[in-house]
């Protein structure tokens, strides 16, 4: 691949400040495999300062050029996610949550700022097969069975086959031989979850993973994810529109304001783990929920 | 049993229609006593076919070889070019206008050139067929290779997939519905191309057979050739459809409603 020949990669973070990169990063949103070109500038930093966090964003900003000029999607975002921490991002539509997540996943090159993922650049995290990605659309391959779809990530990562185990854990073991079009939306998303987790990524990136599901499937998958994550404890960046979902799952909830996206508030979620849906009627939970709701109302 | 019933339900109506048309035709020609050289009786056409099946079989084989040969050369090279173009907008911009120019060029005009280059055997025919079947495959394959589910592409890229992985595991299967759409167009085109080339060269195949029958005012023989060509076209299309159904079981187009 393109980025194989970079200099020694330990303790490097990617910084982006090249105005010319705006044009390139716009291409990164197109369906092109080569669009996520090598990062423009790499700045060496001490491994300890960079390696402490699973994700470290400094002054991250991104512009999209449109027909009517340049639009800033996110503006100078600073964010840290500690190893093993579950952080949710919540905010109004178009606040740049997805842009931020795609930058962390190495799918988009931000216009400005610096970005470190697991102590290196996003591309290096990709190369280590350290990223598990779940998006709103499941993105399964329709010509492969459920089991073959999950096996795809193991094959790409060169990890031993653990398909049966993962299918059991997401409750799909009886449907291993079915094709995606034979599954319900919730089951497809379960398969996508198994695919994202099967290669044991250290960082899980989820972009409204349950956003397209009906309320019942949402509820079920949410609890499933909670159960799985409390065993795995990988680092998670989780984009959602649901306050309850964010509070139930996360250690921290980051509230963002509308365009351009900025961080309004970074709230710790104090509830002990393992958690359950009993939290939904907890007084402190409800108070936090209300507080975020008010924050979001003013954010628009 | 159920499959047989379903198959009959599919095949019977068109078969009955064709049989009905042939019977009415026969009766009409007999009733009006139309001359065979104007509109031959279906039975007269059948007599010609039955009288010298070898002649038709050899001609059909010659035409079919040229058609399938040209189709294969064009489809494979067009797909290979589409793969290159799908990976490079520069290459696409550089080559597309030329491909378009070749497409709008009347093939008949190029035949003399091909005859000079390739002689009078099968090769100028193959070249003509390749020329007219190249463009549908190029355009469709290019669209197909690019029409990849963005969520799947994101997943593949987040897994550090190589270009080869992306091509083999994602782009290639994604392009199959478009490749078959191209084949549905180019398979009949390949027969047309072969017969046109044979008209121009007059040296072999169904085209030559038609030329001779035409010169003799042997209209039943002419009709015989048309029937054989129609049969070849239907058979080839059916084969493509069967393979498509097999390979694209996962695609919406094969959903049984």
Coordinates of C-alpha atoms in Angstrom, one line a residue:
Chain A
X1 CA 0.0 0.0 0.0
X2 CA 0.8 3.6 -0.3
X3 CA 2.0 4.4 3.2
X4 CA 4.2 1.4 3.8
X5 CA 7.5 3.2 3.4
X6 CA 7.2 6.0 5.9
X7 CA 9.9 6.7 8.5
X8 CA 10.1 4.9 11.8
X9 CA 6.5 5.1 13.0
X10 CA 6.7 4.7 16.8
X11 CA 5.5 7.8 18.6
X12 CA 4.5 9.8 15.7
X13 CA 1.4 11.8 15.3
X14 CA -0.1 13.2 12.1
X15 CA -0.4 17.0 11.8
X16 CA -2.4 18.6 9.1
X17 CA -1.9 22.3 8.2
X18 CA -1.2 22.2 4.5
X19 CA -3.9 24.3 2.8
X20 CA -3.4 22.3 -0.3
X21 CA -4.6 19.2 1.5
X22 CA -8.1 20.6 1.5
X23 CA -8.5 19.6 -2.1
X24 CA -7.2 16.1 -1.3
X25 CA -9.3 15.6 1.7
X26 CA -12.4 16.4 -0.3
X27 CA -11.5 13.5 -2.5
X28 CA -11.2 11.3 0.5
X29 CA -15.0 11.4 0.8
X30 CA -15.4 10.0 -2.7
X31 CA -15.5 6.3 -3.2
X32 CA -11.8 6.0 -3.9
X33 CA -9.3 3.6 -2.4
X34 CA -6.3 5.8 -2.9
X35 CA -7.9 9.0 -1.6
X36 CA -6.5 8.8 1.9
X37 CA -3.1 9.7 0.7
X38 CA -0.2 9.7 3.1
X39 CA -0.5 12.5 5.7
X40 CA 1.0 15.8 4.7
X41 CA 3.4 16.4 7.5
X42 CA 4.5 14.1 10.3
X43 CA 5.8 15.6 13.5
X44 CA 7.8 13.5 15.8
X45 CA 6.7 13.7 19.4
X46 CA 7.8 11.8 22.6
X47 CA 6.1 8.4 22.6
X48 CA 4.9 8.9 26.2
X49 CA 3.0 12.0 25.6
X50 CA 1.4 10.6 22.4
X51 CA 1.1 7.0 23.5
X52 CA -0.8 7.7 26.7
X53 CA -4.1 8.2 24.9
X54 CA -6.0 5.9 22.5
X55 CA -7.1 9.0 20.6
X56 CA -5.6 12.5 20.8
X57 CA -7.0 15.3 18.8
X58 CA -5.4 18.8 18.9
X59 CA -6.9 21.7 17.2
X60 CA -8.6 19.5 14.6
X61 CA -10.5 21.4 12.0
X62 CA -11.9 20.4 8.6
X63 CA -13.2 22.3 5.6
X64 CA -15.4 21.0 2.8
X65 CA -15.3 22.9 -0.4
X66 CA -18.7 23.2 -1.9
X67 CA -20.1 25.1 -4.9
X68 CA -21.0 28.0 -2.7
X69 CA -17.6 28.2 -1.1
X70 CA -15.7 26.6 1.8
X71 CA -17.7 25.2 4.7
X72 CA -16.1 24.5 8.0
X73 CA -17.4 21.2 9.3
X74 CA -15.5 21.0 12.6
X75 CA -13.5 23.7 14.3
X76 CA -10.5 23.4 16.5
X77 CA -11.6 20.3 18.4
X78 CA -9.4 19.0 21.2
X79 CA -10.2 15.6 22.5
X80 CA -8.6 12.7 24.4
X81 CA -9.8 9.2 24.7
X82 CA -7.9 7.1 27.3
X83 CA -7.2 3.4 26.6
X84 CA -10.2 1.3 27.5
X85 CA -12.5 4.4 27.7
X86 CA -15.9 4.6 26.1
X87 CA -16.6 8.1 24.8
X88 CA -19.7 9.2 23.1
X89 CA -20.1 12.2 20.9
X90 CA -23.5 13.7 20.7
X91 CA -24.7 16.8 18.9
X92 CA -27.1 18.2 16.3
X93 CA -27.1 16.9 12.8
X94 CA -24.3 18.4 10.7
X95 CA -22.1 19.2 13.7
X96 CA -19.2 17.3 12.2
X97 CA -19.4 14.2 14.4
X98 CA -19.0 11.9 11.4
X99 CA -16.2 14.0 9.9
X100 CA -14.3 13.7 13.2
X101 CA -14.9 9.9 13.4
X102 CA -13.8 9.5 9.7
X103 CA -10.6 11.5 10.4
X104 CA -9.8 9.2 13.4
X105 CA -10.5 6.1 11.2
X106 CA -8.1 7.4 8.6
X107 CA -10.8 7.7 6.0
X108 CA -10.5 11.4 5.7
X109 CA -7.6 13.8 5.9
X110 CA -8.5 16.7 8.1
X111 CA -7.5 20.2 6.9
X112 CA -5.8 21.4 10.1
X113 CA -4.6 20.2 13.5
X114 CA -3.0 17.1 14.7
X115 CA -4.3 13.7 15.3
X116 CA -2.9 10.7 17.0
X117 CA -4.5 7.3 17.1
X118 CA -3.0 4.6 19.4
X119 CA 0.2 6.5 19.5
X120 CA 0.6 6.8 15.7
X121 CA -1.2 8.1 12.6
X122 CA -4.6 6.8 11.7
X123 CA -3.0 5.0 8.7
X124 CA -0.6 3.2 11.0
X125 CA -3.6 2.1 13.2
X126 CA -5.2 0.8 10.0
X127 CA -2.1 -1.1 9.2
X128 CA -2.0 -2.7 12.6
X129 CA -5.6 -3.8 12.1
X130 CA -6.3 -2.0 15.3
X131 CA -9.5 -0.3 14.2
X132 CA -13.0 -1.8 14.2
X133 CA -15.5 0.3 12.3
X134 CA -19.3 0.2 12.5
X135 CA -21.3 2.7 10.5
X136 CA -25.1 3.4 10.2
X137 CA -25.3 1.3 7.1
X138 CA -24.1 -2.2 7.8
X139 CA -22.1 -2.3 4.6
X140 CA -22.1 -6.1 4.4
X141 CA -21.1 -7.8 1.2
X142 CA -24.4 -9.1 -0.3
X143 CA -22.6 -12.0 -2.1
X144 CA -21.2 -13.4 1.1
X145 CA -23.0 -15.2 3.9
X146 CA -23.1 -13.8 7.4
X147 CA -20.2 -16.1 8.4
X148 CA -18.2 -15.2 5.3
X149 CA -18.7 -11.5 6.0
X150 CA -17.4 -11.8 9.5
X151 CA -14.5 -14.0 8.2
X152 CA -13.5 -11.1 5.8
X153 CA -12.2 -8.9 8.6
X154 CA -10.2 -11.9 10.1
X155 CA -8.8 -12.6 6.7
X156 CA -7.8 -9.0 6.0
X157 CA -6.2 -8.8 9.5
X158 CA -4.5 -12.2 9.2
X159 CA -6.0 -13.3 12.5
X160 CA -7.1 -16.9 13.3
X161 CA -10.6 -17.8 12.6
X162 CA -13.0 -17.0 15.4
X163 CA -16.2 -16.6 13.3
X164 CA -18.4 -19.1 15.1
X165 CA -17.5 -17.7 18.5
X166 CA -18.4 -14.1 17.4
X167 CA -21.6 -15.1 15.7
X168 CA -22.6 -16.8 19.0
X169 CA -21.8 -13.7 21.0
X170 CA -24.0 -11.4 18.8
X171 CA -26.7 -14.1 18.7
X172 CA -26.4 -14.9 15.0
X173 CA -25.0 -18.5 15.2
X174 CA -28.2 -19.9 13.8
X175 CA -28.0 -17.6 10.8
X176 CA -24.4 -18.1 9.8
X177 CA -25.3 -19.5 6.4
X178 CA -27.8 -16.8 5.4
X179 CA -27.1 -14.0 3.0
X180 CA -27.6 -10.3 4.1
X181 CA -30.7 -9.8 2.1
X182 CA -32.4 -12.6 4.1
X183 CA -31.7 -10.8 7.3
X184 CA -33.7 -8.0 9.2
X185 CA -32.0 -4.7 9.7
X186 CA -31.2 -5.5 13.3
X187 CA -29.6 -8.8 12.3
X188 CA -27.5 -7.1 9.6
X189 CA -26.2 -4.7 12.2
X190 CA -25.4 -7.5 14.5
X191 CA -23.4 -9.1 11.7
X192 CA -21.6 -5.8 11.1
X193 CA -20.8 -5.6 14.8
X194 CA -19.4 -9.1 14.8
X195 CA -17.3 -8.2 11.8
X196 CA -16.0 -5.1 13.5
X197 CA -15.1 -6.9 16.7
X198 CA -13.8 -10.3 15.3
X199 CA -10.2 -9.2 14.7
X200 CA -10.0 -7.9 18.3
X201 CA -9.4 -4.2 17.4
X202 CA -8.0 -2.0 20.2
X203 CA -10.1 0.9 19.0
X204 CA -13.7 0.7 18.1
X205 CA -15.2 3.5 16.0
X206 CA -19.0 3.6 15.8
X207 CA -20.9 6.1 13.7
X208 CA -24.6 6.0 14.7
X209 CA -24.5 2.2 14.5
X210 CA -28.1 1.7 15.6
X211 CA -29.4 4.9 14.0
X212 CA -31.3 3.1 11.2
X213 CA -32.9 0.5 13.4
X214 CA -36.4 0.3 14.9
X215 CA -36.6 1.1 18.6
X216 CA -36.8 -2.5 19.7
X217 CA -33.8 -3.7 17.8
X218 CA -32.0 -0.6 19.0
X219 CA -32.7 -1.4 22.6
X220 CA -31.6 -5.0 22.2
X221 CA -28.4 -4.2 20.3
X222 CA -27.5 -1.4 22.8
X223 CA -27.6 -3.9 25.7
X224 CA -25.7 -6.5 23.6
X225 CA -22.9 -3.9 22.9
X226 CA -22.8 -2.9 26.6
X227 CA -22.4 -6.6 27.6
X228 CA -19.7 -7.3 25.0
X229 CA -17.8 -4.1 25.7
X230 CA -17.7 -4.5 29.4
X231 CA -15.8 -7.7 28.8
X232 CA -13.5 -6.5 26.0
X233 CA -12.8 -3.0 27.3
X234 CA -11.4 -1.7 24.0
X235 CA -11.3 2.1 23.5
X236 CA -14.5 3.3 21.9
X237 CA -15.5 6.5 20.0
X238 CA -19.2 6.4 19.6
X239 CA -21.3 8.8 17.6
X240 CA -25.0 8.9 18.4
X241 CA -28.1 11.0 18.4
X242 CA -29.6 9.3 21.4
X243 CA -28.8 10.8 24.8
X244 CA -30.0 7.7 26.7
X245 CA -27.8 5.5 24.6
X246 CA -24.8 7.7 25.2
X247 CA -25.4 7.8 28.9
X248 CA -26.0 4.1 29.2
X249 CA -22.8 3.1 27.4
X250 CA -20.2 5.8 28.0
X251 CA -17.7 6.8 30.5
X252 CA -17.8 10.3 29.0
X253 CA -20.3 12.1 26.9
X254 CA -19.0 14.9 24.7
X255 CA -21.6 17.4 23.6
X256 CA -21.0 19.3 20.4
X257 CA -22.6 22.4 19.0
X258 CA -23.8 22.9 15.4
X259 CA -21.9 24.0 12.4
X260 CA -19.1 24.5 12.6
X261 CA -18.8 21.7 15.2
X262 CA -17.2 22.7 18.5
X263 CA -17.1 20.9 21.8
X264 CA -19.6 22.4 24.1
X265 CA -19.2 20.2 27.1
X266 CA -17.3 17.1 28.2
X267 CA -19.3 15.3 30.8
X268 CA -18.2 12.3 32.9
X269 CA -20.8 9.6 33.4
X270 CA -20.3 8.4 37.0
X271 CA -22.4 5.2 37.0
X272 CA -20.7 2.0 38.2
X273 CA -20.2 -1.0 35.8
X274 CA -21.5 -3.5 34.9
X275 CA -24.5 -1.3 34.0
X276 CA -28.0 -2.3 33.0
X277 CA -31.2 -0.7 31.7
X278 CA -32.2 -0.2 35.3
X279 CA -30.3 3.1 34.9
X280 CA -33.1 4.5 32.8
X281 CA -35.2 5.1 35.9
X282 CA -32.3 6.3 38.1
X283 CA -32.7 9.8 39.3
X284 CA -29.1 10.9 38.6
X285 CA -29.4 9.4 35.1
X286 CA -32.5 11.3 34.4
X287 CA -31.0 14.5 35.7
X288 CA -27.9 14.1 33.4
X289 CA -30.2 13.3 30.5
X290 CA -32.1 16.5 31.1
X291 CA -29.0 18.5 31.4
X292 CA -27.7 17.3 28.1
X293 CA -31.0 17.9 26.5
X294 CA -30.9 21.5 27.6
X295 CA -27.3 21.8 26.3
X296 CA -28.3 20.5 22.9
X297 CA -31.3 22.8 22.7
X298 CA -29.0 25.8 23.1
X299 CA -26.4 24.2 20.7
X300 CA -28.5 24.8 17.6
Chain B
X1 CA -43.2 -30.9 -9.7
X2 CA -43.7 -27.4 -8.6
X3 CA -40.7 -26.3 -10.6
X4 CA -42.0 -28.0 -13.7
X5 CA -45.3 -26.2 -13.3
X6 CA -43.6 -22.9 -12.9
X7 CA -41.4 -23.5 -15.9
X8 CA -44.4 -24.4 -18.0
X9 CA -46.2 -21.3 -16.8
X10 CA -43.2 -19.2 -18.0
X11 CA -42.5 -21.0 -21.3
X12 CA -45.9 -21.9 -22.5
X13 CA -47.5 -18.5 -23.3
X14 CA -44.6 -17.3 -25.6
X15 CA -44.4 -20.8 -27.3
X16 CA -48.1 -20.9 -27.9
X17 CA -47.9 -17.3 -29.4
X18 CA -45.2 -18.3 -31.8
X19 CA -46.9 -21.5 -32.8
X20 CA -50.2 -19.5 -33.4
X21 CA -48.4 -17.0 -35.6
X22 CA -46.8 -19.7 -37.7
X23 CA -50.1 -21.6 -38.2
X24 CA -52.0 -18.4 -39.1
X25 CA -49.2 -17.5 -41.5
X26 CA -49.2 -20.9 -43.2
X27 CA -53.0 -20.7 -43.6
X28 CA -53.0 -17.2 -44.9
X29 CA -50.3 -17.9 -47.5
X30 CA -52.1 -21.1 -48.7
X31 CA -55.5 -19.3 -48.8
X32 CA -54.2 -16.3 -50.8
X33 CA -51.8 -18.4 -52.9
X34 CA -49.0 -16.0 -52.3
X35 CA -45.8 -16.8 -54.3
X36 CA -43.0 -18.4 -52.3
X37 CA -40.4 -15.9 -53.4
X38 CA -42.5 -13.1 -51.9
X39 CA -43.7 -14.7 -48.6
X40 CA -42.8 -18.3 -48.3
X41 CA -44.9 -20.8 -46.3
X42 CA -43.4 -21.8 -43.0
X43 CA -43.5 -25.4 -44.2
X44 CA -41.5 -24.4 -47.3
X45 CA -38.9 -22.8 -45.0
X46 CA -38.8 -26.0 -42.9
X47 CA -38.3 -28.1 -46.1
X48 CA -35.3 -26.0 -47.0
X49 CA -33.8 -26.3 -43.5
X50 CA -34.5 -30.0 -43.4
X51 CA -33.3 -30.5 -46.9
X52 CA -29.7 -29.3 -46.3
X53 CA -29.1 -29.0 -42.5
X54 CA -25.4 -29.4 -42.9
X55 CA -25.1 -26.2 -45.0
X56 CA -26.9 -24.2 -42.3
X57 CA -24.9 -25.9 -39.5
X58 CA -21.6 -25.1 -41.1
X59 CA -22.6 -21.5 -41.8
X60 CA -24.0 -21.1 -38.3
X61 CA -20.8 -22.4 -36.8
X62 CA -18.7 -20.1 -38.8
X63 CA -20.7 -17.1 -37.8
X64 CA -20.9 -18.2 -34.2
X65 CA -17.1 -18.7 -33.9
X66 CA -16.5 -15.1 -35.2
X67 CA -19.2 -13.7 -33.0
X68 CA -18.0 -15.4 -29.8
X69 CA -14.4 -14.9 -30.6
X70 CA -14.9 -11.1 -31.1
X71 CA -17.1 -10.9 -28.1
X72 CA -14.5 -12.6 -25.9
X73 CA -11.6 -10.5 -27.1
X74 CA -13.6 -7.3 -26.7
X75 CA -15.2 -8.1 -23.3
X76 CA -11.9 -9.2 -21.7
X77 CA -9.9 -6.3 -23.0
X78 CA -12.7 -3.8 -22.2
X79 CA -13.0 -5.1 -18.7
X80 CA -9.2 -4.9 -18.2
X81 CA -9.2 -1.3 -19.5
X82 CA -12.1 -0.5 -17.2
X83 CA -10.1 -1.8 -14.2
X84 CA -7.3 0.6 -15.1
X85 CA -9.6 3.5 -15.7
X86 CA -11.4 2.9 -12.5
X87 CA -8.2 3.4 -10.7
X88 CA -7.1 6.5 -12.5
X89 CA -9.2 9.5 -13.5
X90 CA -6.3 10.7 -15.6
X91 CA -6.3 7.5 -17.6
X92 CA -10.1 7.7 -17.9
X93 CA -9.9 11.3 -19.2
X94 CA -7.2 10.4 -21.6
X95 CA -8.8 7.4 -23.1
X96 CA -12.5 7.9 -22.9
X97 CA -12.8 10.3 -25.9
X98 CA -11.0 7.9 -28.1
X99 CA -13.2 5.0 -27.0
X100 CA -16.2 7.2 -27.7
X101 CA -14.9 8.0 -31.2
X102 CA -14.4 4.3 -32.0
X103 CA -17.9 3.7 -30.7
X104 CA -19.6 6.3 -33.0
X105 CA -17.6 5.2 -36.0
X106 CA -19.7 3.2 -38.5
X107 CA -18.1 -0.3 -38.5
X108 CA -19.1 -0.8 -42.1
X109 CA -16.6 2.0 -43.0
X110 CA -13.7 0.2 -41.3
X111 CA -14.2 -3.2 -42.9
X112 CA -12.1 -2.6 -46.0
X113 CA -9.2 -1.6 -43.7
X114 CA -9.7 -4.8 -41.7
X115 CA -9.7 -6.8 -44.9
X116 CA -6.4 -5.3 -45.9
X117 CA -4.9 -6.0 -42.5
X118 CA -6.4 -9.3 -41.6
X119 CA -7.1 -10.9 -45.0
X120 CA -10.4 -12.6 -45.8
X121 CA -10.6 -15.3 -43.2
X122 CA -12.2 -15.2 -39.8
X123 CA -10.0 -12.4 -38.4
X124 CA -11.6 -9.3 -40.0
X125 CA -15.0 -10.7 -38.7
X126 CA -13.6 -11.1 -35.2
X127 CA -12.2 -7.5 -35.4
X128 CA -15.6 -6.1 -36.5
X129 CA -17.4 -7.9 -33.7
X130 CA -14.8 -6.8 -31.2
X131 CA -15.2 -3.2 -32.4
X132 CA -18.9 -3.0 -31.8
X133 CA -19.0 -5.0 -28.5
X134 CA -16.1 -3.3 -26.9
X135 CA -17.8 -0.1 -25.8
X136 CA -20.9 -1.5 -24.0
X137 CA -18.6 -3.6 -21.8
X138 CA -16.2 -0.7 -21.2
X139 CA -18.9 1.8 -20.0
X140 CA -20.8 -0.7 -17.9
X141 CA -17.7 -2.3 -16.3
X142 CA -16.4 1.2 -15.4
X143 CA -19.6 2.2 -13.7
X144 CA -19.8 -1.2 -12.0
X145 CA -16.3 -1.1 -10.6
X146 CA -17.0 2.4 -9.2
X147 CA -20.5 1.7 -7.8
X148 CA -19.3 0.2 -4.6
X149 CA -21.3 0.5 -1.4
X150 CA -19.6 3.4 0.5
X151 CA -20.1 1.7 3.9
X152 CA -18.4 -1.4 2.7
X153 CA -15.6 0.6 1.1
X154 CA -15.1 2.4 4.5
X155 CA -14.9 -0.9 6.3
X156 CA -12.4 -2.3 3.8
X157 CA -10.2 0.8 4.0
X158 CA -10.3 0.8 7.8
X159 CA -8.9 -2.7 7.6
X160 CA -6.0 -1.5 5.5
X161 CA -7.0 -3.4 2.4
X162 CA -4.6 -3.4 -0.5
X163 CA -5.7 -2.2 -3.9
X164 CA -5.8 -5.8 -4.9
X165 CA -8.1 -6.8 -2.0
X166 CA -10.4 -3.9 -2.8
X167 CA -10.4 -5.0 -6.5
X168 CA -10.8 -8.7 -5.9
X169 CA -13.1 -8.7 -2.8
X170 CA -15.2 -5.6 -3.4
X171 CA -15.0 -3.9 -6.8
X172 CA -15.1 -7.1 -9.0
X173 CA -18.2 -8.6 -7.4
X174 CA -19.9 -5.2 -7.3
X175 CA -19.3 -4.8 -11.0
X176 CA -20.9 -8.1 -11.9
X177 CA -24.5 -6.9 -12.3
X178 CA -23.2 -4.2 -14.7
X179 CA -21.0 -6.7 -16.6
X180 CA -24.1 -8.9 -17.2
X181 CA -26.1 -5.8 -18.3
X182 CA -23.3 -5.2 -20.9
X183 CA -23.4 -8.8 -22.0
X184 CA -27.2 -8.6 -22.6
X185 CA -26.5 -5.8 -25.0
X186 CA -23.3 -7.1 -26.6
X187 CA -24.2 -10.8 -27.2
X188 CA -26.9 -9.9 -29.8
X189 CA -24.6 -7.2 -31.1
X190 CA -21.9 -9.8 -31.7
X191 CA -24.2 -11.8 -34.0
X192 CA -25.1 -8.7 -35.9
X193 CA -21.4 -7.8 -36.2
X194 CA -20.5 -11.2 -37.6
X195 CA -23.3 -11.2 -40.2
X196 CA -22.5 -7.7 -41.3
X197 CA -18.9 -8.6 -41.8
X198 CA -19.9 -11.6 -43.8
X199 CA -22.1 -9.5 -46.0
X200 CA -19.1 -7.3 -46.7
X201 CA -16.7 -10.1 -47.3
X202 CA -19.1 -12.6 -48.8
X203 CA -16.7 -15.4 -48.0
X204 CA -18.4 -17.5 -45.4
X205 CA -21.0 -17.9 -42.7
X206 CA -24.7 -17.0 -42.4
X207 CA -24.0 -13.7 -44.1
X208 CA -22.7 -15.4 -47.2
X209 CA -25.7 -17.8 -47.1
X210 CA -28.1 -14.9 -47.0
X211 CA -26.3 -13.2 -49.9
X212 CA -26.5 -16.3 -52.1
X213 CA -30.1 -17.0 -51.2
X214 CA -30.9 -13.3 -52.0
X215 CA -29.1 -13.6 -55.4
X216 CA -31.1 -16.7 -56.3
X217 CA -34.4 -15.1 -55.2
X218 CA -34.6 -18.2 -52.9
X219 CA -36.8 -16.5 -50.3
X220 CA -37.4 -19.8 -48.3
X221 CA -33.7 -20.2 -47.9
X222 CA -33.4 -16.6 -46.8
X223 CA -36.1 -17.1 -44.2
X224 CA -34.3 -20.3 -43.1
X225 CA -31.2 -18.3 -42.4
X226 CA -33.1 -15.7 -40.5
X227 CA -34.7 -18.4 -38.4
X228 CA -31.3 -20.0 -37.6
X229 CA -29.9 -16.6 -36.6
X230 CA -32.9 -15.8 -34.4
X231 CA -32.5 -19.2 -32.7
X232 CA -28.8 -18.5 -32.2
X233 CA -29.5 -15.1 -30.7
X234 CA -32.2 -16.5 -28.3
X235 CA -29.9 -19.4 -27.2
X236 CA -27.0 -17.2 -26.5
X237 CA -29.1 -14.7 -24.5
X238 CA -30.7 -17.6 -22.6
X239 CA -27.2 -18.9 -21.7
X240 CA -26.1 -15.4 -20.4
X241 CA -29.4 -15.1 -18.4
X242 CA -28.8 -18.5 -16.8
X243 CA -25.2 -17.7 -15.8
X244 CA -26.4 -14.3 -14.6
X245 CA -29.1 -15.9 -12.4
X246 CA -26.5 -18.3 -11.0
X247 CA -23.8 -15.7 -10.2
X248 CA -26.1 -12.8 -9.1
X249 CA -28.3 -14.7 -6.8
X250 CA -27.5 -12.0 -4.2
X251 CA -28.6 -9.1 -6.4
X252 CA -31.9 -7.3 -6.3
X253 CA -32.4 -8.0 -10.1
X254 CA -32.7 -11.7 -9.5
X255 CA -35.3 -11.4 -6.7
X256 CA -38.4 -13.4 -7.5
X257 CA -41.4 -11.2 -6.9

